[in-house]
Amino acid sequence: MPTGAGNLSKKGRRRNEILAILADEPTMRVKALASRLDVTTETIRRDLEELAEQGLISRTYGGAMLRAGNEPVLSQRERQLVREREAIARRAFVELAKGKTFLIGSGATTAILAKRLAFELRNVTVIAHSFAVATALAQNPTIRTIMVPGEYHAAEGAMHGAQAIRFLQDYTADWAILGASALSPDGPSDALIEAAEVYATMLRQSSRSMIVADHSKFDRMSTARYAEWSQIECLVTDRTPDGPLARALDRNEVRVMVADKA
């Protein structure tokens, strides 16, 4: 076998090992990876740079983290992890019960939460950019729903863009309730840049903030980070985070509320 082919094969196997390690231990330092794979730190850095260029990982300070995969469209996500999302919605409602005005982002988990709010609340106002959220709220005629205008994103069933941002800037709310494609130690992020811009605006216009996201989002990074953890009051999820994510949440005094699936 030619030397170049052998080297390429060895490099390919090593990079597959790196991805497998990151799947089990989502955040790893360069030195730890080099020691595990018995290669130099320079070799690991080159591997990480190429994996990052391929969109498979994200570089972090001194290490790497797996990127969140491409999200399915909303209609597919709504059929996944339903029990976990319903539990998150029940737990979130306990915190939200006394609110009067809400800004709610798009997503499968927020849509399920909207159904819970429609069942439990009376005489509240919700500002939404997601048609799934607005449709769920329509079950309760006492809830005043204000729909955000803008550019329609069909796969997400939501309104985005400059018009949506300008509209939101004229409103304030007790709570911003947002989903996320990924949760890293640096903050929550979304696969859609347009959605991230809407979420960041919702956060600025709200007194309090909540992220609702299941454990599959832990220790991942997606395209557009829309907040730092210092901007988030609480995370409602179905499992207790650990490792770097847990330390970041604790450092930024984010309250973590774990839902009971029973």
PDB file of C-alpha atoms in Angstrom:
ATOM      1  CA  MET A   1       0.000   0.000   0.000  1.00  0.00           C
ATOM      2  CA  PRO A   2       1.353   3.486  -0.852  1.00  0.00           C
ATOM      3  CA  THR A   3       2.526   5.490   2.133  1.00  0.00           C
ATOM      4  CA  GLY A   4       0.013   8.297   1.486  1.00  0.00           C
ATOM      5  CA  ALA A   5      -2.946   5.873   1.428  1.00  0.00           C
ATOM      6  CA  GLY A   6      -1.835   4.263   4.661  1.00  0.00           C
ATOM      7  CA  ASN A   7      -1.464   7.611   6.397  1.00  0.00           C
ATOM      8  CA  LEU A   8      -4.872   8.728   5.169  1.00  0.00           C
ATOM      9  CA  SER A   9      -6.534   5.594   6.472  1.00  0.00           C
ATOM     10  CA  LYS A  10      -4.852   5.968   9.853  1.00  0.00           C
ATOM     11  CA  LYS A  11      -5.922   9.618  10.038  1.00  0.00           C
ATOM     12  CA  GLY A  12      -9.481   8.706   9.108  1.00  0.00           C
ATOM     13  CA  ARG A  13      -9.664   6.053  11.825  1.00  0.00           C
ATOM     14  CA  ARG A  14      -8.284   8.497  14.384  1.00  0.00           C
ATOM     15  CA  ARG A  15     -10.862  11.131  13.491  1.00  0.00           C
ATOM     16  CA  ASN A  16     -13.650   8.591  13.757  1.00  0.00           C
ATOM     17  CA  GLU A  17     -12.316   7.778  17.217  1.00  0.00           C
ATOM     18  CA  ILE A  18     -12.378  11.476  18.120  1.00  0.00           C
ATOM     19  CA  LEU A  19     -16.045  11.702  17.099  1.00  0.00           C
ATOM     20  CA  ALA A  20     -16.865   8.554  19.081  1.00  0.00           C
ATOM     21  CA  ILE A  21     -15.115   9.940  22.174  1.00  0.00           C
ATOM     22  CA  LEU A  22     -16.983  13.244  21.877  1.00  0.00           C
ATOM     23  CA  ALA A  23     -20.283  11.371  21.572  1.00  0.00           C
ATOM     24  CA  ASP A  24     -19.635   9.823  25.013  1.00  0.00           C
ATOM     25  CA  GLU A  25     -17.827  12.791  26.561  1.00  0.00           C
ATOM     26  CA  PRO A  26     -19.243  15.813  24.733  1.00  0.00           C
ATOM     27  CA  THR A  27     -16.552  18.286  25.723  1.00  0.00           C
ATOM     28  CA  MET A  28     -12.920  17.217  25.617  1.00  0.00           C
ATOM     29  CA  ARG A  29      -9.642  19.093  25.950  1.00  0.00           C
ATOM     30  CA  VAL A  30      -6.877  18.774  23.389  1.00  0.00           C
ATOM     31  CA  LYS A  31      -4.434  17.304  25.904  1.00  0.00           C
ATOM     32  CA  ALA A  32      -6.933  14.675  27.032  1.00  0.00           C
ATOM     33  CA  LEU A  33      -7.650  13.621  23.451  1.00  0.00           C
ATOM     34  CA  ALA A  34      -3.940  13.455  22.634  1.00  0.00           C
ATOM     35  CA  SER A  35      -3.299  11.267  25.669  1.00  0.00           C
ATOM     36  CA  ARG A  36      -6.269   9.005  24.898  1.00  0.00           C
ATOM     37  CA  LEU A  37      -5.195   8.485  21.294  1.00  0.00           C
ATOM     38  CA  ASP A  38      -1.448   8.473  21.990  1.00  0.00           C
ATOM     39  CA  VAL A  39      -0.591  11.255  19.529  1.00  0.00           C
ATOM     40  CA  THR A  40       0.799  14.771  19.875  1.00  0.00           C
ATOM     41  CA  THR A  41      -1.361  17.765  20.728  1.00  0.00           C
ATOM     42  CA  GLU A  42      -0.380  19.281  17.371  1.00  0.00           C
ATOM     43  CA  THR A  43      -1.846  16.268  15.575  1.00  0.00           C
ATOM     44  CA  ILE A  44      -5.080  16.552  17.566  1.00  0.00           C
ATOM     45  CA  ARG A  45      -5.340  20.274  16.818  1.00  0.00           C
ATOM     46  CA  ARG A  46      -5.031  19.586  13.085  1.00  0.00           C
ATOM     47  CA  ASP A  47      -7.683  16.876  13.331  1.00  0.00           C
ATOM     48  CA  LEU A  48     -10.033  19.170  15.221  1.00  0.00           C
ATOM     49  CA  GLU A  49      -9.573  22.006  12.753  1.00  0.00           C
ATOM     50  CA  GLU A  50     -10.476  19.731   9.825  1.00  0.00           C
ATOM     51  CA  LEU A  51     -13.457  18.219  11.646  1.00  0.00           C
ATOM     52  CA  ALA A  52     -14.655  21.749  12.441  1.00  0.00           C
ATOM     53  CA  GLU A  53     -14.299  22.740   8.766  1.00  0.00           C
ATOM     54  CA  GLN A  54     -16.493  19.754   7.893  1.00  0.00           C
ATOM     55  CA  GLY A  55     -19.150  21.003  10.335  1.00  0.00           C
ATOM     56  CA  LEU A  56     -18.907  17.912  12.557  1.00  0.00           C
ATOM     57  CA  ILE A  57     -17.612  19.653  15.692  1.00  0.00           C
ATOM     58  CA  SER A  58     -17.216  23.118  17.142  1.00  0.00           C
ATOM     59  CA  ARG A  59     -13.908  24.281  18.557  1.00  0.00           C
ATOM     60  CA  THR A  60     -13.960  25.474  22.143  1.00  0.00           C
ATOM     61  CA  TYR A  61     -11.212  27.123  24.151  1.00  0.00           C
ATOM     62  CA  GLY A  62      -8.571  24.392  24.412  1.00  0.00           C
ATOM     63  CA  GLY A  63     -10.809  21.625  23.078  1.00  0.00           C
ATOM     64  CA  ALA A  64     -13.870  20.638  21.056  1.00  0.00           C
ATOM     65  CA  MET A  65     -17.584  19.859  21.282  1.00  0.00           C
ATOM     66  CA  LEU A  66     -19.911  17.985  18.954  1.00  0.00           C
ATOM     67  CA  ARG A  67     -22.180  20.121  16.822  1.00  0.00           C
ATOM     68  CA  ALA A  68     -25.916  19.533  16.957  1.00  0.00           C
ATOM     69  CA  GLY A  69     -27.084  17.711  13.849  1.00  0.00           C
ATOM     70  CA  ASN A  70     -29.409  19.330  11.354  1.00  0.00           C
ATOM     71  CA  GLU A  71     -32.837  19.568  12.936  1.00  0.00           C
ATOM     72  CA  PRO A  72     -35.792  17.875  11.254  1.00  0.00           C
ATOM     73  CA  VAL A  73     -38.719  20.117  10.316  1.00  0.00           C
ATOM     74  CA  LEU A  74     -41.124  20.994  13.124  1.00  0.00           C
ATOM     75  CA  SER A  75     -43.766  18.450  12.063  1.00  0.00           C
ATOM     76  CA  GLN A  76     -41.202  15.659  12.526  1.00  0.00           C
ATOM     77  CA  ARG A  77     -39.837  16.977  15.821  1.00  0.00           C
ATOM     78  CA  GLU A  78     -43.343  17.099  17.251  1.00  0.00           C
ATOM     79  CA  ARG A  79     -43.437  13.286  17.096  1.00  0.00           C
ATOM     80  CA  GLN A  80     -40.161  12.835  18.980  1.00  0.00           C
ATOM     81  CA  LEU A  81     -39.600  12.735  22.779  1.00  0.00           C
ATOM     82  CA  VAL A  82     -43.268  13.556  23.332  1.00  0.00           C
ATOM     83  CA  ARG A  83     -43.391  12.185  26.876  1.00  0.00           C
ATOM     84  CA  GLU A  84     -40.312  14.163  27.881  1.00  0.00           C
ATOM     85  CA  ARG A  85     -41.664  17.380  26.382  1.00  0.00           C
ATOM     86  CA  GLU A  86     -45.029  16.949  28.061  1.00  0.00           C
ATOM     87  CA  ALA A  87     -43.263  16.510  31.401  1.00  0.00           C
ATOM     88  CA  ILE A  88     -41.206  19.656  30.755  1.00  0.00           C
ATOM     89  CA  ALA A  89     -44.413  21.564  29.997  1.00  0.00           C
ATOM     90  CA  ARG A  90     -46.025  20.445  33.244  1.00  0.00           C
ATOM     91  CA  ARG A  91     -42.982  21.496  35.263  1.00  0.00           C
ATOM     92  CA  ALA A  92     -42.641  24.810  33.456  1.00  0.00           C
ATOM     93  CA  PHE A  93     -46.255  25.726  34.128  1.00  0.00           C
ATOM     94  CA  VAL A  94     -45.651  25.650  37.879  1.00  0.00           C
ATOM     95  CA  GLU A  95     -43.159  28.498  37.436  1.00  0.00           C
ATOM     96  CA  LEU A  96     -45.280  30.430  34.940  1.00  0.00           C
ATOM     97  CA  ALA A  97     -48.664  30.200  36.660  1.00  0.00           C
ATOM     98  CA  LYS A  98     -48.632  33.775  38.016  1.00  0.00           C
ATOM     99  CA  GLY A  99     -47.494  35.426  34.774  1.00  0.00           C
ATOM    100  CA  LYS A 100     -49.791  37.703  32.796  1.00  0.00           C
ATOM    101  CA  THR A 101     -47.845  38.399  29.598  1.00  0.00           C
ATOM    102  CA  PHE A 102     -45.625  35.946  27.724  1.00  0.00           C
ATOM    103  CA  LEU A 103     -43.329  36.028  24.718  1.00  0.00           C
ATOM    104  CA  ILE A 104     -43.094  32.467  23.376  1.00  0.00           C
ATOM    105  CA  GLY A 105     -40.606  31.212  20.787  1.00  0.00           C
ATOM    106  CA  SER A 106     -41.150  28.505  18.189  1.00  0.00           C
ATOM    107  CA  GLY A 107     -40.365  24.816  18.525  1.00  0.00           C
ATOM    108  CA  ALA A 108     -41.808  21.434  19.429  1.00  0.00           C
ATOM    109  CA  THR A 109     -41.408  21.896  23.197  1.00  0.00           C
ATOM    110  CA  THR A 110     -42.855  25.413  23.287  1.00  0.00           C
ATOM    111  CA  ALA A 111     -45.851  24.214  21.234  1.00  0.00           C
ATOM    112  CA  ILE A 112     -46.576  21.520  23.830  1.00  0.00           C
ATOM    113  CA  LEU A 113     -46.132  24.090  26.597  1.00  0.00           C
ATOM    114  CA  ALA A 114     -48.626  26.369  24.813  1.00  0.00           C
ATOM    115  CA  LYS A 115     -51.205  23.562  25.011  1.00  0.00           C
ATOM    116  CA  ARG A 116     -50.592  23.342  28.764  1.00  0.00           C
ATOM    117  CA  LEU A 117     -50.975  27.124  29.153  1.00  0.00           C
ATOM    118  CA  ALA A 118     -54.216  27.028  27.149  1.00  0.00           C
ATOM    119  CA  PHE A 119     -55.575  24.358  29.483  1.00  0.00           C
ATOM    120  CA  GLU A 120     -54.482  26.002  32.741  1.00  0.00           C
ATOM    121  CA  LEU A 121     -54.492  29.810  32.337  1.00  0.00           C
ATOM    122  CA  ARG A 122     -57.161  32.478  31.955  1.00  0.00           C
ATOM    123  CA  ASN A 123     -57.036  36.110  30.839  1.00  0.00           C
ATOM    124  CA  VAL A 124     -53.385  36.300  29.858  1.00  0.00           C
ATOM    125  CA  THR A 125     -51.660  37.784  26.805  1.00  0.00           C
ATOM    126  CA  VAL A 126     -49.226  35.818  24.645  1.00  0.00           C
ATOM    127  CA  ILE A 127     -47.073  37.266  21.872  1.00  0.00           C
ATOM    128  CA  ALA A 128     -45.988  34.479  19.524  1.00  0.00           C
ATOM    129  CA  HIS A 129     -44.201  34.132  16.186  1.00  0.00           C
ATOM    130  CA  SER A 130     -45.043  30.424  15.823  1.00  0.00           C
ATOM    131  CA  PHE A 131     -48.289  29.262  14.244  1.00  0.00           C
ATOM    132  CA  ALA A 132     -48.154  25.999  16.234  1.00  0.00           C
ATOM    133  CA  VAL A 133     -48.039  28.020  19.463  1.00  0.00           C
ATOM    134  CA  ALA A 134     -50.832  30.344  18.342  1.00  0.00           C
ATOM    135  CA  THR A 135     -53.008  27.414  17.246  1.00  0.00           C
ATOM    136  CA  ALA A 136     -52.560  25.671  20.605  1.00  0.00           C
ATOM    137  CA  LEU A 137     -53.528  28.840  22.468  1.00  0.00           C
ATOM    138  CA  ALA A 138     -56.646  29.254  20.311  1.00  0.00           C
ATOM    139  CA  GLN A 139     -58.280  26.457  22.314  1.00  0.00           C
ATOM    140  CA  ASN A 140     -58.756  28.979  25.130  1.00  0.00           C
ATOM    141  CA  PRO A 141     -60.822  32.043  24.132  1.00  0.00           C
ATOM    142  CA  THR A 142     -59.771  33.941  27.264  1.00  0.00           C
ATOM    143  CA  ILE A 143     -56.147  34.066  26.103  1.00  0.00           C
ATOM    144  CA  ARG A 144     -55.314  37.081  23.971  1.00  0.00           C
ATOM    145  CA  THR A 145     -52.801  35.985  21.317  1.00  0.00           C
ATOM    146  CA  ILE A 146     -50.817  38.559  19.354  1.00  0.00           C
ATOM    147  CA  MET A 147     -49.162  37.148  16.240  1.00  0.00           C
ATOM    148  CA  VAL A 148     -45.778  38.552  15.225  1.00  0.00           C
ATOM    149  CA  PRO A 149     -45.591  39.609  11.547  1.00  0.00           C
ATOM    150  CA  GLY A 150     -42.610  38.961   9.306  1.00  0.00           C
ATOM    151  CA  GLU A 151     -41.127  36.550   6.790  1.00  0.00           C
ATOM    152  CA  TYR A 152     -42.672  33.093   6.998  1.00  0.00           C
ATOM    153  CA  HIS A 153     -40.331  30.122   7.488  1.00  0.00           C
ATOM    154  CA  ALA A 154     -42.332  27.108   6.306  1.00  0.00           C
ATOM    155  CA  ALA A 155     -40.242  24.328   7.892  1.00  0.00           C
ATOM    156  CA  GLU A 156     -40.492  25.971  11.331  1.00  0.00           C
ATOM    157  CA  GLY A 157     -43.994  27.396  10.888  1.00  0.00           C
ATOM    158  CA  ALA A 158     -42.858  30.731  12.288  1.00  0.00           C
ATOM    159  CA  MET A 159     -42.308  34.370  11.398  1.00  0.00           C
ATOM    160  CA  HIS A 160     -38.785  35.813  11.301  1.00  0.00           C
ATOM    161  CA  GLY A 161     -36.918  38.766   9.866  1.00  0.00           C
ATOM    162  CA  ALA A 162     -36.529  42.500  10.349  1.00  0.00           C
ATOM    163  CA  GLN A 163     -40.263  43.192  10.555  1.00  0.00           C
ATOM    164  CA  ALA A 164     -40.638  40.632  13.351  1.00  0.00           C
ATOM    165  CA  ILE A 165     -37.754  42.220  15.280  1.00  0.00           C
ATOM    166  CA  ARG A 166     -39.180  45.745  14.933  1.00  0.00           C
ATOM    167  CA  PHE A 167     -42.619  44.539  16.045  1.00  0.00           C
ATOM    168  CA  LEU A 168     -41.282  42.818  19.157  1.00  0.00           C
ATOM    169  CA  GLN A 169     -39.387  45.926  20.223  1.00  0.00           C
ATOM    170  CA  ASP A 170     -42.733  47.661  20.897  1.00  0.00           C
ATOM    171  CA  TYR A 171     -43.802  45.049  23.501  1.00  0.00           C
ATOM    172  CA  THR A 172     -42.693  43.887  26.929  1.00  0.00           C
ATOM    173  CA  ALA A 173     -43.603  40.740  28.838  1.00  0.00           C
ATOM    174  CA  ASP A 174     -43.290  39.058  32.222  1.00  0.00           C
ATOM    175  CA  TRP A 175     -41.653  35.991  30.671  1.00  0.00           C
ATOM    176  CA  ALA A 176     -39.752  34.994  27.546  1.00  0.00           C
ATOM    177  CA  ILE A 177     -40.142  31.232  27.032  1.00  0.00           C
ATOM    178  CA  LEU A 178     -37.752  29.812  24.459  1.00  0.00           C
ATOM    179  CA  GLY A 179     -36.596  26.502  23.068  1.00  0.00           C
ATOM    180  CA  ALA A 180     -33.137  25.670  21.741  1.00  0.00           C
ATOM    181  CA  SER A 181     -31.482  23.406  19.211  1.00  0.00           C
ATOM    182  CA  ALA A 182     -28.439  22.993  21.463  1.00  0.00           C
ATOM    183  CA  LEU A 183     -27.205  23.845  24.957  1.00  0.00           C
ATOM    184  CA  SER A 184     -23.473  24.377  25.461  1.00  0.00           C
ATOM    185  CA  PRO A 185     -21.510  25.850  28.377  1.00  0.00           C
ATOM    186  CA  ASP A 186     -21.497  29.116  26.390  1.00  0.00           C
ATOM    187  CA  GLY A 187     -25.283  29.353  26.192  1.00  0.00           C
ATOM    188  CA  PRO A 188     -28.350  28.200  24.247  1.00  0.00           C
ATOM    189  CA  SER A 189     -28.225  28.229  20.443  1.00  0.00           C
ATOM    190  CA  ASP A 190     -30.510  27.554  17.497  1.00  0.00           C
ATOM    191  CA  ALA A 191     -30.060  25.939  14.115  1.00  0.00           C
ATOM    192  CA  LEU A 192     -31.805  28.877  12.425  1.00  0.00           C
ATOM    193  CA  ILE A 193     -30.011  32.212  12.495  1.00  0.00           C
ATOM    194  CA  GLU A 194     -33.339  33.953  11.895  1.00  0.00           C
ATOM    195  CA  ALA A 195     -34.928  32.270  14.915  1.00  0.00           C
ATOM    196  CA  ALA A 196     -31.961  33.153  17.114  1.00  0.00           C
ATOM    197  CA  GLU A 197     -32.434  36.837  16.252  1.00  0.00           C
ATOM    198  CA  VAL A 198     -36.088  36.648  17.296  1.00  0.00           C
ATOM    199  CA  TYR A 199     -35.219  34.842  20.538  1.00  0.00           C
ATOM    200  CA  ALA A 200     -32.554  37.384  21.469  1.00  0.00           C
ATOM    201  CA  THR A 201     -35.091  40.179  20.998  1.00  0.00           C
ATOM    202  CA  MET A 202     -37.688  38.364  23.096  1.00  0.00           C
ATOM    203  CA  LEU A 203     -35.152  38.068  25.899  1.00  0.00           C
ATOM    204  CA  ARG A 204     -34.424  41.792  25.818  1.00  0.00           C
ATOM    205  CA  GLN A 205     -38.138  42.604  26.008  1.00  0.00           C
ATOM    206  CA  SER A 206     -38.937  40.362  28.998  1.00  0.00           C
ATOM    207  CA  SER A 207     -38.470  40.692  32.737  1.00  0.00           C
ATOM    208  CA  ARG A 208     -37.808  36.984  33.243  1.00  0.00           C
ATOM    209  CA  SER A 209     -36.518  34.207  31.009  1.00  0.00           C
ATOM    210  CA  MET A 210     -36.968  30.452  30.681  1.00  0.00           C
ATOM    211  CA  ILE A 211     -35.425  27.860  28.370  1.00  0.00           C
ATOM    212  CA  VAL A 212     -37.404  24.648  27.820  1.00  0.00           C
ATOM    213  CA  ALA A 213     -35.291  21.889  26.256  1.00  0.00           C
ATOM    214  CA  ASP A 214     -34.835  18.137  26.616  1.00  0.00           C
ATOM    215  CA  HIS A 215     -31.598  16.284  27.388  1.00  0.00           C
ATOM    216  CA  SER A 216     -30.789  15.577  23.719  1.00  0.00           C
ATOM    217  CA  LYS A 217     -29.707  19.239  23.448  1.00  0.00           C
ATOM    218  CA  PHE A 218     -27.093  18.988  26.235  1.00  0.00           C
ATOM    219  CA  ASP A 219     -23.425  19.671  25.482  1.00  0.00           C
ATOM    220  CA  ARG A 220     -24.004  20.520  21.839  1.00  0.00           C
ATOM    221  CA  MET A 221     -23.452  23.675  19.808  1.00  0.00           C
ATOM    222  CA  SER A 222     -25.659  24.857  16.952  1.00  0.00           C
ATOM    223  CA  THR A 223     -25.383  27.599  14.362  1.00  0.00           C
ATOM    224  CA  ALA A 224     -26.450  30.722  16.240  1.00  0.00           C
ATOM    225  CA  ARG A 225     -26.091  31.354  19.970  1.00  0.00           C
ATOM    226  CA  TYR A 226     -28.817  33.740  21.080  1.00  0.00           C
ATOM    227  CA  ALA A 227     -27.873  34.281  24.730  1.00  0.00           C
ATOM    228  CA  GLU A 228     -25.266  33.736  27.399  1.00  0.00           C
ATOM    229  CA  TRP A 229     -26.322  31.797  30.479  1.00  0.00           C
ATOM    230  CA  SER A 230     -26.012  34.981  32.531  1.00  0.00           C
ATOM    231  CA  GLN A 231     -29.097  36.233  30.640  1.00  0.00           C
ATOM    232  CA  ILE A 232     -31.215  33.180  31.494  1.00  0.00           C
ATOM    233  CA  GLU A 233     -33.103  32.762  34.758  1.00  0.00           C
ATOM    234  CA  CYS A 234     -34.113  29.117  34.528  1.00  0.00           C
ATOM    235  CA  LEU A 235     -33.828  25.952  32.453  1.00  0.00           C
ATOM    236  CA  VAL A 236     -36.627  23.384  32.507  1.00  0.00           C
ATOM    237  CA  THR A 237     -35.534  19.987  31.241  1.00  0.00           C
ATOM    238  CA  ASP A 238     -36.072  16.248  31.684  1.00  0.00           C
ATOM    239  CA  ARG A 239     -32.637  15.258  33.042  1.00  0.00           C
ATOM    240  CA  THR A 240     -30.080  16.841  35.316  1.00  0.00           C
ATOM    241  CA  PRO A 241     -27.165  18.248  33.293  1.00  0.00           C
ATOM    242  CA  ASP A 242     -23.634  17.298  34.296  1.00  0.00           C
ATOM    243  CA  GLY A 243     -20.055  18.120  33.348  1.00  0.00           C
ATOM    244  CA  PRO A 244     -19.151  21.474  31.757  1.00  0.00           C
ATOM    245  CA  LEU A 245     -22.779  22.410  31.055  1.00  0.00           C
ATOM    246  CA  ALA A 246     -23.776  21.870  34.683  1.00  0.00           C
ATOM    247  CA  ARG A 247     -20.814  23.929  35.876  1.00  0.00           C
ATOM    248  CA  ALA A 248     -21.702  26.776  33.503  1.00  0.00           C
ATOM    249  CA  LEU A 249     -25.311  26.792  34.700  1.00  0.00           C
ATOM    250  CA  ASP A 250     -24.200  26.825  38.318  1.00  0.00           C
ATOM    251  CA  ARG A 251     -21.613  29.553  37.721  1.00  0.00           C
ATOM    252  CA  ASN A 252     -24.256  31.783  36.128  1.00  0.00           C
ATOM    253  CA  GLU A 253     -26.870  30.980  38.797  1.00  0.00           C
ATOM    254  CA  VAL A 254     -29.335  29.472  36.333  1.00  0.00           C
ATOM    255  CA  ARG A 255     -32.028  27.552  38.191  1.00  0.00           C
ATOM    256  CA  VAL A 256     -32.394  24.058  36.734  1.00  0.00           C
ATOM    257  CA  MET A 257     -35.808  22.459  37.124  1.00  0.00           C
ATOM    258  CA  VAL A 258     -35.981  18.775  36.219  1.00  0.00           C
ATOM    259  CA  ALA A 259     -39.372  17.464  35.174  1.00  0.00           C
ATOM    260  CA  ASP A 260     -40.888  14.329  36.655  1.00  0.00           C
ATOM    261  CA  LYS A 261     -42.002  12.068  33.793  1.00  0.00           C
ATOM    262  CA  ALA A 262     -44.305  10.056  36.048  1.00  0.00           C
TER     263      ALA A 262
END
